[in-house]
N, CA, C and O atoms as a printed pandas DataFrame, in Angstrom:
     atom_number atom_name residue_name chain_id  residue_number  x_coord  y_coord  z_coord
0              1         N          GLN        A               1    0.842   -1.182    0.000
1              2        CA          GLN        A               1    0.000    0.000    0.000
2              3         C          GLN        A               1    0.885    1.242    0.000
3              4         O          GLN        A               1    1.874    1.306    0.730
4              5         N          VAL        A               2    0.527    2.226   -0.818
5              6        CA          VAL        A               2    1.267    3.480   -0.907
6              7         C          VAL        A               2    0.287    4.633   -0.713
7              8         O          VAL        A               2   -0.704    4.750   -1.434
8              9         N          GLN        A               3    0.576    5.471    0.260
9             10        CA          GLN        A               3   -0.223    6.688    0.442
10            11         C          GLN        A               3    0.491    7.865   -0.207
11            12         O          GLN        A               3    1.714    7.985   -0.129
12            13         N          LEU        A               4   -0.282    8.726   -0.844
13            14        CA          LEU        A               4    0.266    9.890   -1.531
14            15         C          LEU        A               4   -0.428   11.146   -1.028
15            16         O          LEU        A               4   -1.653   11.186   -0.911
16            17         N          VAL        A               5    0.355   12.158   -0.735
17            18        CA          VAL        A               5   -0.192   13.434   -0.282
18            19         C          VAL        A               5    0.321   14.526   -1.210
19            20         O          VAL        A               5    1.528   14.722   -1.350
20            21         N          GLU        A               6   -0.605   15.228   -1.838
21            22        CA          GLU        A               6   -0.261   16.289   -2.781
22            23         C          GLU        A               6   -0.378   17.647   -2.111
23            24         O          GLU        A               6   -1.151   17.837   -1.172
24            25         N          SER        A               7    0.401   18.574   -2.612
25            26        CA          SER        A               7    0.302   19.961   -2.148
26            27         C          SER        A               7    0.779   20.884   -3.253
27            28         O          SER        A               7    1.462   20.457   -4.183
28            29         N          GLY        A               8    0.413   22.156   -3.143
29            30        CA          GLY        A               8    0.948   23.154   -4.057
30            31         C          GLY        A               8   -0.012   23.720   -5.073
31            32         O          GLY        A               8    0.362   24.629   -5.815
32            33         N          GLY        A               9   -1.227   23.227   -5.141
33            34        CA          GLY        A               9   -2.172   23.793   -6.097
34            35         C          GLY        A               9   -2.615   25.174   -5.662
35            36         O          GLY        A               9   -2.259   25.645   -4.582
36            37         N          GLY        A              10   -3.398   25.818   -6.516
37            38        CA          GLY        A              10   -3.906   27.130   -6.173
38            39         C          GLY        A              10   -4.310   27.926   -7.392
39            40         O          GLY        A              10   -4.499   27.377   -8.477
40            41         N          LEU        A              11   -4.440   29.226   -7.200
41            42        CA          LEU        A              11   -4.856   30.154   -8.251
42            43         C          LEU        A              11   -3.664   30.981   -8.685
43            44         O          LEU        A              11   -2.934   31.513   -7.849
44            45         N          VAL        A              12   -3.464   31.092   -9.984
45            46        CA          VAL        A              12   -2.355   31.869  -10.516
46            47         C          VAL        A              12   -2.792   32.522  -11.824
47            48         O          VAL        A              12   -3.670   32.011  -12.519
48            49         N          GLN        A              13   -2.180   33.641  -12.147
49            50        CA          GLN        A              13   -2.483   34.298  -13.413
50            51         C          GLN        A              13   -1.750   33.616  -14.557
51            52         O          GLN        A              13   -0.714   32.982  -14.359
52            53         N          ALA        A              14   -2.295   33.753  -15.738
53            54        CA          ALA        A              14   -1.651   33.199  -16.926
54            55         C          ALA        A              14   -0.223   33.726  -17.036
55            56         O          ALA        A              14    0.041   34.910  -16.827
56            57         N          GLY        A              15    0.680   32.821  -17.366
57            58        CA          GLY        A              15    2.090   33.172  -17.437
58            59         C          GLY        A              15    2.842   32.919  -16.149
59            60         O          GLY        A              15    4.072   32.967  -16.122
60            61         N          GLY        A              16    2.119   32.653  -15.095
61            62        CA          GLY        A              16    2.740   32.413  -13.800
62            63         C          GLY        A              16    3.204   30.979  -13.625
63            64         O          GLY        A              16    3.167   30.172  -14.555
64            65         N          SER        A              17    3.644   30.681  -12.403
65            66        CA          SER        A              17    4.194   29.364  -12.091
66            67         C          SER        A              17    3.588   28.802  -10.819
67            68         O          SER        A              17    3.182   29.536   -9.919
68            69         N          LEU        A              18    3.539   27.495  -10.771
69            70        CA          LEU        A              18    3.170   26.763   -9.562
70            71         C          LEU        A              18    4.047   25.525   -9.483
71            72         O          LEU        A              18    4.531   25.019  -10.495
72            73         N          ARG        A              19    4.239   25.051   -8.270
73            74        CA          ARG        A              19    4.982   23.814   -8.071
74            75         C          ARG        A              19    4.114   22.861   -7.257
75            76         O          ARG        A              19    3.724   23.169   -6.131
76            77         N          LEU        A              20    3.821   21.715   -7.833
77            78        CA          LEU        A              20    3.062   20.687   -7.136
78            79         C          LEU        A              20    4.035   19.671   -6.547
79            80         O          LEU        A              20    5.028   19.307   -7.178
80            81         N          THR        A              21    3.740   19.223   -5.341
81            82        CA          THR        A              21    4.584   18.245   -4.661
82            83         C          THR        A              21    3.753   17.039   -4.256
83            84         O          THR        A              21    2.620   17.175   -3.794
84            85         N          CYS        A              22    4.322   15.873   -4.433
85            86        CA          CYS        A              22    3.666   14.627   -4.046
86            87         C          CYS        A              22    4.602   13.868   -3.112
87            88         O          CYS        A              22    5.714   13.494   -3.485
88            89         N          ALA        A              23    4.131   13.652   -1.903
89            90        CA          ALA        A              23    4.917   12.926   -0.912
90            91         C          ALA        A              23    4.357   11.517   -0.770
91            92         O          ALA        A              23    3.170   11.331   -0.502
92            93         N          ALA        A              24    5.224   10.534   -0.952
93            94        CA          ALA        A              24    4.827    9.128   -0.847
94            95         C          ALA        A              24    5.145    8.587    0.541
95            96         O          ALA        A              24    6.022    9.097    1.239
96            97         N          SER        A              25    4.408    7.534    0.931
97            98        CA          SER        A              25    4.603    6.949    2.261
98            99         C          SER        A              25    5.787    5.993    2.303
99           100         O          SER        A              25    6.231    5.599    3.381
100          101         N          ILE        A              26    6.304    5.615    1.119
101          102        CA          ILE        A              26    7.492    4.767    1.053
102          103         C          ILE        A              26    8.491    5.417    0.111
103          104         O          ILE        A              26    8.134    6.321   -0.644
104          105         N          THR        A              27    9.719    4.973    0.148
105          106        CA          THR        A              27   10.708    5.542   -0.742
106          107         C          THR        A              27   10.310    5.324   -2.193
107          108         O          THR        A              27    9.879    4.233   -2.567
108          109         N          ILE        A              28   10.453    6.342   -2.994
109          110        CA          ILE        A              28   10.001    6.262   -4.385
110          111         C          ILE        A              28   10.851    5.301   -5.205
111          112         O          ILE        A              28   10.467    4.936   -6.316
112          113         N          PHE        A              29   11.978    4.892   -4.688
113          114        CA          PHE        A              29   12.809    3.928   -5.409
114          115         C          PHE        A              29   12.233    2.521   -5.313
115          116         O          PHE        A              29   12.704    1.611   -5.994
116          117         N          ARG        A              30   11.217    2.336   -4.473
117          118        CA          ARG        A              30   10.488    1.071   -4.412
118          119         C          ARG        A              30    9.220    1.139   -5.257
119          120         O          ARG        A              30    8.430    0.195   -5.278
120          121         N          ILE        A              31    9.032    2.247   -5.944
121          122        CA          ILE        A              31    7.865    2.457   -6.794
122          123         C          ILE        A              31    8.338    2.448   -8.246
123          124         O          ILE        A              31    9.354    3.064   -8.571
124          125         N          ASP        A              32    7.619    1.764   -9.106
125          126        CA          ASP        A              32    8.055    1.640  -10.499
126          127         C          ASP        A              32    8.049    2.989  -11.220
127          128         O          ASP        A              32    8.978    3.316  -11.959
128          129         N          SER        A              33    6.996    3.757  -10.995
129          130        CA          SER        A              33    6.945    5.093  -11.594
130          131         C          SER        A              33    5.975    5.957  -10.800
131          132         O          SER        A              33    5.062    5.465  -10.137
132          133         N          MET        A              34    6.205    7.254  -10.894
133          134        CA          MET        A              34    5.276    8.216  -10.313
134          135         C          MET        A              34    4.973    9.258  -11.354
135          136         O          MET        A              34    5.828    9.635  -12.156
136          137         N          GLY        A              35    3.745    9.717  -11.329
137          138        CA          GLY        A              35    3.374   10.683  -12.351
138          139         C          GLY        A              35    2.292   11.624  -11.880
139          140         O          GLY        A              35    1.695   11.453  -10.817
140          141         N          TRP        A              36    2.063   12.611  -12.699
141          142        CA          TRP        A              36    0.994   13.568  -12.475
142          143         C          TRP        A              36   -0.002   13.457  -13.623
143          144         O          TRP        A              36    0.369   13.433  -14.797
144          145         N          TYR        A              37   -1.260   13.391  -13.255
145          146        CA          TYR        A              37   -2.356   13.392  -14.215
146          147         C          TYR        A              37   -3.232   14.599  -13.926
147          148         O          TYR        A              37   -3.195   15.152  -12.827
148          149         N          ARG        A              38   -4.006   15.001  -14.897
149          150        CA          ARG        A              38   -4.978   16.060  -14.652
150          151         C          ARG        A              38   -6.328   15.645  -15.230
151          152         O          ARG        A              38   -6.423   14.836  -16.153
152          153         N          GLN        A              39   -7.338   16.224  -14.658
153          154        CA          GLN        A              39   -8.700   15.867  -15.066
154          155         C          GLN        A              39   -9.536   17.132  -15.215
155          156         O          GLN        A              39   -9.647   17.947  -14.298
156          157         N          TYR        A              40  -10.118   17.266  -16.398
157          158        CA          TYR        A              40  -11.062   18.351  -16.645
158          159         C          TYR        A              40  -12.461   17.850  -16.298
159          160         O          TYR        A              40  -12.702   16.644  -16.333
160          161         N          PRO        A              41  -13.382   18.741  -15.967
161          162        CA          PRO        A              41  -14.747   18.314  -15.638
162          163         C          PRO        A              41  -15.363   17.464  -16.749
163          164         O          PRO        A              41  -15.363   17.854  -17.917
164          165         N          GLY        A              42  -15.878   16.316  -16.374
165          166        CA          GLY        A              42  -16.534   15.451  -17.332
166          167         C          GLY        A              42  -15.603   14.686  -18.247
167          168         O          GLY        A              42  -16.058   14.001  -19.164
168          169         N          LYS        A              43  -14.311   14.790  -18.013
169          170        CA          LYS        A              43  -13.332   14.114  -18.866
170          171         C          LYS        A              43  -12.542   13.090  -18.065
171          172         O          LYS        A              43  -12.533   13.114  -16.834
172          173         N          GLN        A              44  -11.881   12.193  -18.782
173          174        CA          GLN        A              44  -11.003   11.220  -18.123
174          175         C          GLN        A              44   -9.678   11.875  -17.750
175          176         O          GLN        A              44   -9.279   12.884  -18.333
176          177         N          ARG        A              45   -9.018   11.293  -16.788
177          178        CA          ARG        A              45   -7.700   11.786  -16.402
178          179         C          ARG        A              45   -6.725   11.557  -17.542
179          180         O          ARG        A              45   -6.771   10.540  -18.234
180          181         N          GLU        A              46   -5.833   12.537  -17.719
181          182        CA          GLU        A              46   -4.822   12.413  -18.756
182          183         C          GLU        A              46   -3.443   12.600  -18.143
183          184         O          GLU        A              46   -3.258   13.365  -17.196
184          185         N          LEU        A              47   -2.486   11.884  -18.707
185          186        CA          LEU        A              47   -1.126   11.974  -18.205
186          187         C          LEU        A              47   -0.536   13.339  -18.531
187          188         O          LEU        A              47   -0.645   13.840  -19.651
188          189         N          VAL        A              48    0.098   13.928  -17.508
189          190        CA          VAL        A              48    0.823   15.183  -17.714
190          191         C          VAL        A              48    2.323   14.893  -17.807
191          192         O          VAL        A              48    2.995   15.315  -18.748
192          193         N          ALA        A              49    2.827   14.167  -16.815
193          194        CA          ALA        A              49    4.250   13.826  -16.803
194          195         C          ALA        A              49    4.464   12.675  -15.846
195          196         O          ALA        A              49    3.699   12.498  -14.898
196          197         N          ALA        A              50    5.502   11.892  -16.090
197          198        CA          ALA        A              50    5.823   10.760  -15.223
198          199         C          ALA        A              50    7.321   10.565  -15.179
199          200         O          ALA        A              50    8.044   10.947  -16.099
200          201         N          ILE        A              51    7.778    9.956  -14.082
201          202        CA          ILE        A              51    9.185    9.666  -13.918
202          203         C          ILE        A              51    9.325    8.240  -13.391
203          204         O          ILE        A              51    8.611    7.847  -12.468
204          205         N          SER        A              52   10.234    7.470  -13.966
205          206        CA          SER        A              52   10.419    6.089  -13.548
206          207         C          SER        A              52   11.401    6.017  -12.389
207          208         O          SER        A              52   12.047    7.007  -12.045
208          209         N          SER        A              53   11.506    4.838  -11.793
209          210        CA          SER        A              53   12.461    4.660  -10.699
210          211         C          SER        A              53   13.893    4.838  -11.191
211          212         O          SER        A              53   14.791    5.150  -10.409
212          213         N          GLY        A              54   14.101    4.638  -12.489
213          214        CA          GLY        A              54   15.427    4.827  -13.058
214          215         C          GLY        A              54   15.707    6.263  -13.447
215          216         O          GLY        A              54   16.827    6.599  -13.829
216          217         N          GLY        A              55   14.688    7.120  -13.352
217          218        CA          GLY        A              55   14.887    8.537  -13.617
218          219         C          GLY        A              55   14.455    9.010  -14.990
219          220         O          GLY        A              55   14.519   10.206  -15.272
220          221         N          SER        A              56   14.020    8.111  -15.846
221          222        CA          SER        A              56   13.567    8.550  -17.158
222          223         C          SER        A              56   12.200    9.207  -17.031
223          224         O          SER        A              56   11.394    8.825  -16.182
224          225         N          THR        A              57   11.947   10.189  -17.874
225          226        CA          THR        A              57   10.709   10.956  -17.782
226          227         C          THR        A              57    9.951   10.946  -19.092
227          228         O          THR        A              57   10.519   10.743  -20.165
228          229         N          VAL        A              58    8.676   11.165  -18.978
229          230        CA          VAL        A              58    7.815   11.363  -20.133
230          231         C          VAL        A              58    6.925   12.552  -19.824
231          232         O          VAL        A              58    6.410   12.681  -18.714
232          233         N          VAL        A              59    6.745   13.420  -20.808
233          234        CA          VAL        A              59    5.968   14.639  -20.631
234          235         C          VAL        A              59    4.992   14.768  -21.787
235          236         O          VAL        A              59    5.365   14.547  -22.939
236          237         N          ALA        A              60    3.757   15.120  -21.498
237          238        CA          ALA        A              60    2.742   15.287  -22.541
238          239         C          ALA        A              60    3.131   16.438  -23.467
239          240         O          ALA        A              60    3.716   17.431  -23.035
240          241         N          ASP        A              61    2.804   16.288  -24.720
241          242        CA          ASP        A              61    3.137   17.320  -25.711
242          243         C          ASP        A              61    2.533   18.678  -25.335
243          244         O          ASP        A              61    3.127   19.723  -25.599
244          245         N          SER        A              62    1.364   18.651  -24.724
245          246        CA          SER        A              62    0.665   19.895  -24.406
246          247         C          SER        A              62    1.384   20.732  -23.355
247          248         O          SER        A              62    1.122   21.929  -23.235
248          249         N          VAL        A              63    2.281   20.123  -22.598
249          250        CA          VAL        A              63    2.991   20.852  -21.541
250          251         C          VAL        A              63    4.501   20.820  -21.731
251          252         O          VAL        A              63    5.239   21.380  -20.921
252          253         N          LYS        A              64    4.958   20.181  -22.777
253          254        CA          LYS        A              64    6.395   20.045  -23.004
254          255         C          LYS        A              64    7.032   21.428  -23.124
255          256         O          LYS        A              64    6.529   22.307  -23.823
256          257         N          GLY        A              65    8.143   21.593  -22.427
257          258        CA          GLY        A              65    8.824   22.884  -22.439
258          259         C          GLY        A              65    8.314   23.839  -21.374
259          260         O          GLY        A              65    8.927   24.876  -21.122
260          261         N          ARG        A              66    7.197   23.497  -20.749
261          262        CA          ARG        A              66    6.634   24.357  -19.693
262          263         C          ARG        A              66    6.613   23.662  -18.337
263          264         O          ARG        A              66    6.800   24.311  -17.308
264          265         N          PHE        A              67    6.390   22.354  -18.325
265          266        CA          PHE        A              67    6.307   21.589  -17.081
266          267         C          PHE        A              67    7.517   20.665  -16.968
267          268         O          PHE        A              67    7.998   20.123  -17.963
268          269         N          THR        A              68    7.995   20.496  -15.747
269          270        CA          THR        A              68    9.129   19.613  -15.476
270          271         C          THR        A              68    8.832   18.753  -14.265
271          272         O          THR        A              68    8.438   19.258  -13.214
272          273         N          ILE        A              69    9.021   17.451  -14.416
273          274        CA          ILE        A              69    8.839   16.535  -13.291
274          275         C          ILE        A              69   10.212   16.165  -12.752
275          276         O          ILE        A              69   11.157   15.979  -13.518
276          277         N          SER        A              70   10.320   16.059  -11.429
277          278        CA          SER        A              70   11.614   15.747  -10.827
278          279         C          SER        A              70   11.425   15.052   -9.495
279          280         O          SER        A              70   10.362   15.115   -8.878
280          281         N          ARG        A              71   12.494   14.384   -9.067
281          282        CA          ARG        A              71   12.508   13.775   -7.730
282          283         C          ARG        A              71   13.242   14.730   -6.797
283          284         O          ARG        A              71   14.392   15.095   -7.042
284          285         N          ASP        A              72   12.574   15.123   -5.740
285          286        CA          ASP        A              72   13.208   16.036   -4.786
286          287         C          ASP        A              72   14.064   15.291   -3.770
287          288         O          ASP        A              72   15.153   15.734   -3.404
288          289         N          ASN        A              73   13.553   14.167   -3.331
289          290        CA          ASN        A              73   14.285   13.329   -2.367
290          291         C          ASN        A              73   13.731   11.918   -2.465
291          292         O          ASN        A              73   13.040   11.586   -3.428
292          293         N          ALA        A              74   14.024   11.099   -1.491
293          294        CA          ALA        A              74   13.664    9.684   -1.584
294          295         C          ALA        A              74   12.164    9.434   -1.540
295          296         O          ALA        A              74   11.712    8.343   -1.888
296          297         N          LYS        A              75   11.385   10.428   -1.118
297          298        CA          LYS        A              75    9.946   10.185   -0.980
298          299         C          LYS        A              75    9.090   11.241   -1.671
299          300         O          LYS        A              75    7.866   11.207   -1.542
300          301         N          THR        A              76    9.690   12.172   -2.395
301          302        CA          THR        A              76    8.928   13.290   -2.936
302          303         C          THR        A              76    9.228   13.505   -4.413
303          304         O          THR        A              76   10.378   13.499   -4.851
304          305         N          VAL        A              77    8.144   13.695   -5.162
305          306        CA          VAL        A              77    8.252   14.029   -6.570
306          307         C          VAL        A              77    7.514   15.351   -6.789
307          308         O          VAL        A              77    6.448   15.576   -6.215
308          309         N          SER        A              78    8.078   16.212   -7.611
309          310        CA          SER        A              78    7.461   17.513   -7.855
310          311         C          SER        A              78    7.181   17.734   -9.331
311          312         O          SER        A              78    7.815   17.142  -10.204
312          313         N          LEU        A              79    6.223   18.595   -9.579
313          314        CA          LEU        A              79    5.900   19.039  -10.935
314          315         C          LEU        A              79    6.009   20.555  -10.948
315          316         O          LEU        A              79    5.169   21.250  -10.377
316          317         N          GLN        A              80    7.039   21.063  -11.597
317          318        CA          GLN        A              80    7.210   22.496  -11.756
318          319         C          GLN        A              80    6.461   22.933  -12.994
319          320         O          GLN        A              80    6.727   22.453  -14.095
320          321         N          MET        A              81    5.519   23.848  -12.809
321          322        CA          MET        A              81    4.685   24.294  -13.910
322          323         C          MET        A              81    4.948   25.771  -14.164
323          324         O          MET        A              81    4.642   26.619  -13.326
324          325         N          ASP        A              82    5.507   26.066  -15.305
325          326        CA          ASP        A              82    5.819   27.436  -15.697
326          327         C          ASP        A              82    4.983   27.834  -16.914
327          328         O          ASP        A              82    4.413   26.990  -17.606
328          329         N          SER        A              83    4.930   29.133  -17.149
329          330        CA          SER        A              83    4.183   29.660  -18.304
330          331         C          SER        A              83    2.776   29.073  -18.367
331          332         O          SER        A              83    2.321   28.623  -19.419
332          333         N          LEU        A              84    2.112   29.085  -17.246
333          334        CA          LEU        A              84    0.788   28.462  -17.160
334          335         C          LEU        A              84   -0.218   29.171  -18.048
335          336         O          LEU        A              84   -0.167   30.385  -18.243
336          337         N          LYS        A              85   -1.136   28.372  -18.578
337          338        CA          LYS        A              85   -2.185   28.862  -19.469
338          339         C          LYS        A              85   -3.554   28.550  -18.857
339          340         O          LYS        A              85   -3.671   27.631  -18.046
340          341         N          PRO        A              86   -4.569   29.293  -19.229
341          342        CA          PRO        A              86   -5.911   28.989  -18.700
342          343         C          PRO        A              86   -6.333   27.541  -18.969
343          344         O          PRO        A              86   -7.061   26.952  -18.170
344          345         N          GLU        A              87   -5.889   26.973  -20.072
345          346        CA          GLU        A              87   -6.259   25.588  -20.381
346          347         C          GLU        A              87   -5.559   24.565  -19.496
347          348         O          GLU        A              87   -5.851   23.372  -19.585
348          349         N          ASP        A              88   -4.640   25.010  -18.644
349          350        CA          ASP        A              88   -4.025   24.121  -17.661
350          351         C          ASP        A              88   -4.901   23.981  -16.422
351          352         O          ASP        A              88   -4.600   23.183  -15.535
352          353         N          THR        A              89   -5.975   24.750  -16.357
353          354        CA          THR        A              89   -6.885   24.666  -15.219
354          355         C          THR        A              89   -7.521   23.284  -15.155
355          356         O          THR        A              89   -8.167   22.847  -16.108
356          357         N          ALA        A              90   -7.339   22.598  -14.033
357          358        CA          ALA        A              90   -7.829   21.230  -13.863
358          359         C          ALA        A              90   -7.529   20.792  -12.439
359          360         O          ALA        A              90   -6.879   21.504  -11.673
360          361         N          VAL        A              91   -8.015   19.611  -12.105
361          362        CA          VAL        A              91   -7.592   18.964  -10.864
362          363         C          VAL        A              91   -6.410   18.051  -11.214
363          364         O          VAL        A              91   -6.491   17.230  -12.128
364          365         N          TYR        A              92   -5.342   18.209  -10.486
365          366        CA          TYR        A              92   -4.120   17.444  -10.737
366          367         C          TYR        A              92   -3.992   16.347   -9.679
367          368         O          TYR        A              92   -4.155   16.589   -8.483
368          369         N          TYR        A              93   -3.695   15.136  -10.155
369          370        CA          TYR        A              93   -3.570   13.972   -9.281
370          371         C          TYR        A              93   -2.177   13.376   -9.399
371          372         O          TYR        A              93   -1.619   13.267  -10.491
372          373         N          CYS        A              94   -1.632   12.997   -8.264
373          374        CA          CYS        A              94   -0.388   12.238   -8.239
374          375         C          CYS        A              94   -0.738   10.756   -8.311
375          376         O          CYS        A              94   -1.718   10.310   -7.714
376          377         N          CYS        A              95    0.064   10.006   -9.040
377          378        CA          CYS        A              95   -0.180    8.576   -9.197
378          379         C          CYS        A              95    1.130    7.822   -9.029
379          380         O          CYS        A              95    2.161    8.222   -9.570
380          381         N          ALA        A              96    1.083    6.732   -8.279
381          382        CA          ALA        A              96    2.232    5.850   -8.116
382          383         C          ALA        A              96    1.863    4.472   -8.639
383          384         O          ALA        A              96    0.795    3.944   -8.326
384          385         N          ARG        A              97    2.746    3.898   -9.430
385          386        CA          ARG        A              97    2.509    2.558   -9.968
386          387         C          ARG        A              97    3.582    1.618   -9.427
387          388         O          ARG        A              97    4.781    1.879   -9.523
388          389         N          ARG        A              98    3.106    0.518   -8.858
389          390        CA          ARG        A              98    4.007   -0.467   -8.269
390          391         C          ARG        A              98    3.487   -1.834   -8.676
391          392         O          ARG        A              98    2.422   -2.266   -8.233
392          393         N          SER        A              99    4.247   -2.507   -9.521
393          394        CA          SER        A              99    3.818   -3.783  -10.093
394          395         C          SER        A              99    2.497   -3.543  -10.838
395          396         O          SER        A              99    2.448   -2.689  -11.723
396          397         N          VAL        A             100    1.459   -4.253  -10.511
397          398        CA          VAL        A             100    0.179   -4.102  -11.220
398          399         C          VAL        A             100   -0.761   -3.133  -10.515
399          400         O          VAL        A             100   -1.889   -2.928  -10.963
400          401         N          ASP        A             101   -0.310   -2.542   -9.425
401          402        CA          ASP        A             101   -1.178   -1.667   -8.639
402          403         C          ASP        A             101   -0.919   -0.199   -8.941
403          404         O          ASP        A             101    0.200    0.210   -9.248
404          405         N          SER        A             102   -1.990    0.579   -8.844
405          406        CA          SER        A             102   -1.897    2.038   -8.985
406          407         C          SER        A             102   -2.480    2.692   -7.743
407          408         O          SER        A             102   -3.498    2.250   -7.211
408          409         N          TYR        A             103   -1.830    3.733   -7.298
409          410        CA          TYR        A             103   -2.273    4.465   -6.119
410          411         C          TYR        A             103   -2.409    5.936   -6.499
411          412         O          TYR        A             103   -1.612    6.477   -7.265
412          413         N          TRP        A             104   -3.439    6.565   -5.944
413          414        CA          TRP        A             104   -3.733    7.954   -6.306
414          415         C          TRP        A             104   -3.792    8.857   -5.080
415          416         O          TRP        A             104   -4.196    8.442   -3.993
416          417         N          GLY        A             105   -3.385   10.080   -5.286
417          418        CA          GLY        A             105   -3.565   11.087   -4.268
418          419         C          GLY        A             105   -4.983   11.636   -4.325
419          420         O          GLY        A             105   -5.802   11.208   -5.139
420          421         N          GLN        A             106   -5.251   12.589   -3.446
421          422        CA          GLN        A             106   -6.607   13.118   -3.329
422          423         C          GLN        A             106   -6.913   14.174   -4.379
423          424         O          GLN        A             106   -8.074   14.535   -4.573
424          425         N          GLY        A             107   -5.901   14.665   -5.049
425          426        CA          GLY        A             107   -6.092   15.682   -6.075
426          427         C          GLY        A             107   -5.923   17.082   -5.526
427          428         O          GLY        A             107   -6.250   17.353   -4.370
428          429         N          THR        A             108   -5.413   17.966   -6.359
429          430        CA          THR        A             108   -5.250   19.357   -5.976
430          431         C          THR        A             108   -5.674   20.246   -7.149
431          432         O          THR        A             108   -5.304   19.994   -8.296
432          433         N          GLN        A             109   -6.442   21.270   -6.853
433          434        CA          GLN        A             109   -6.982   22.133   -7.897
434          435         C          GLN        A             109   -5.939   23.150   -8.338
435          436         O          GLN        A             109   -5.297   23.802   -7.515
436          437         N          VAL        A             110   -5.785   23.270   -9.639
437          438        CA          VAL        A             110   -4.953   24.317  -10.234
438          439         C          VAL        A             110   -5.876   25.169  -11.110
439          440         O          VAL        A             110   -6.546   24.659  -12.008
440          441         N          THR        A             111   -5.896   26.464  -10.831
441          442        CA          THR        A             111   -6.733   27.384  -11.598
442          443         C          THR        A             111   -5.863   28.496  -12.158
443          444         O          THR        A             111   -5.161   29.180  -11.413
444          445         N          VAL        A             112   -5.911   28.674  -13.465
445          446        CA          VAL        A             112   -5.113   29.698  -14.137
446          447         C          VAL        A             112   -6.073   30.729  -14.727
447          448         O          VAL        A             112   -6.874   30.412  -15.605
448          449         N          SER        A             113   -5.984   31.950  -14.241
449          450        CA          SER        A             113   -6.874   33.002  -14.730
450          451         C          SER        A             113   -6.239   33.726  -15.911
451          452         O          SER        A             113   -5.019   33.873  -15.994
452          453         N          SER        A             114   -7.096   34.170  -16.814
453          454        CA          SER        A             114   -6.594   34.855  -18.022
454          455         C          SER        A             114   -6.472   36.350  -17.802
455          456         O          SER        A             114   -6.067   37.077  -18.710
């Protein structure tokens, strides 16, 4: 079982920055991958960025060059979001994948005003 606690969402103007943090209950090196997803109202969650235990990353085309995923320490992964756009407004979820299991955080709202 892996518990995830997210922080860092909020309201920001277009062009601004936010940093989301996800703290895991176990060392992230025991987790196959961790990622950030976002969900728009009435839509399915979509991958924003992910990082594997080996450090390789994948970033969605829609945020490439603006968002960066990184490991801060043994239990924390962050998503640095720069040059935010109104279309980035969504609920952001942290996800940890370990073997065949997936674990989700509670979600954090990101709102970008124009």
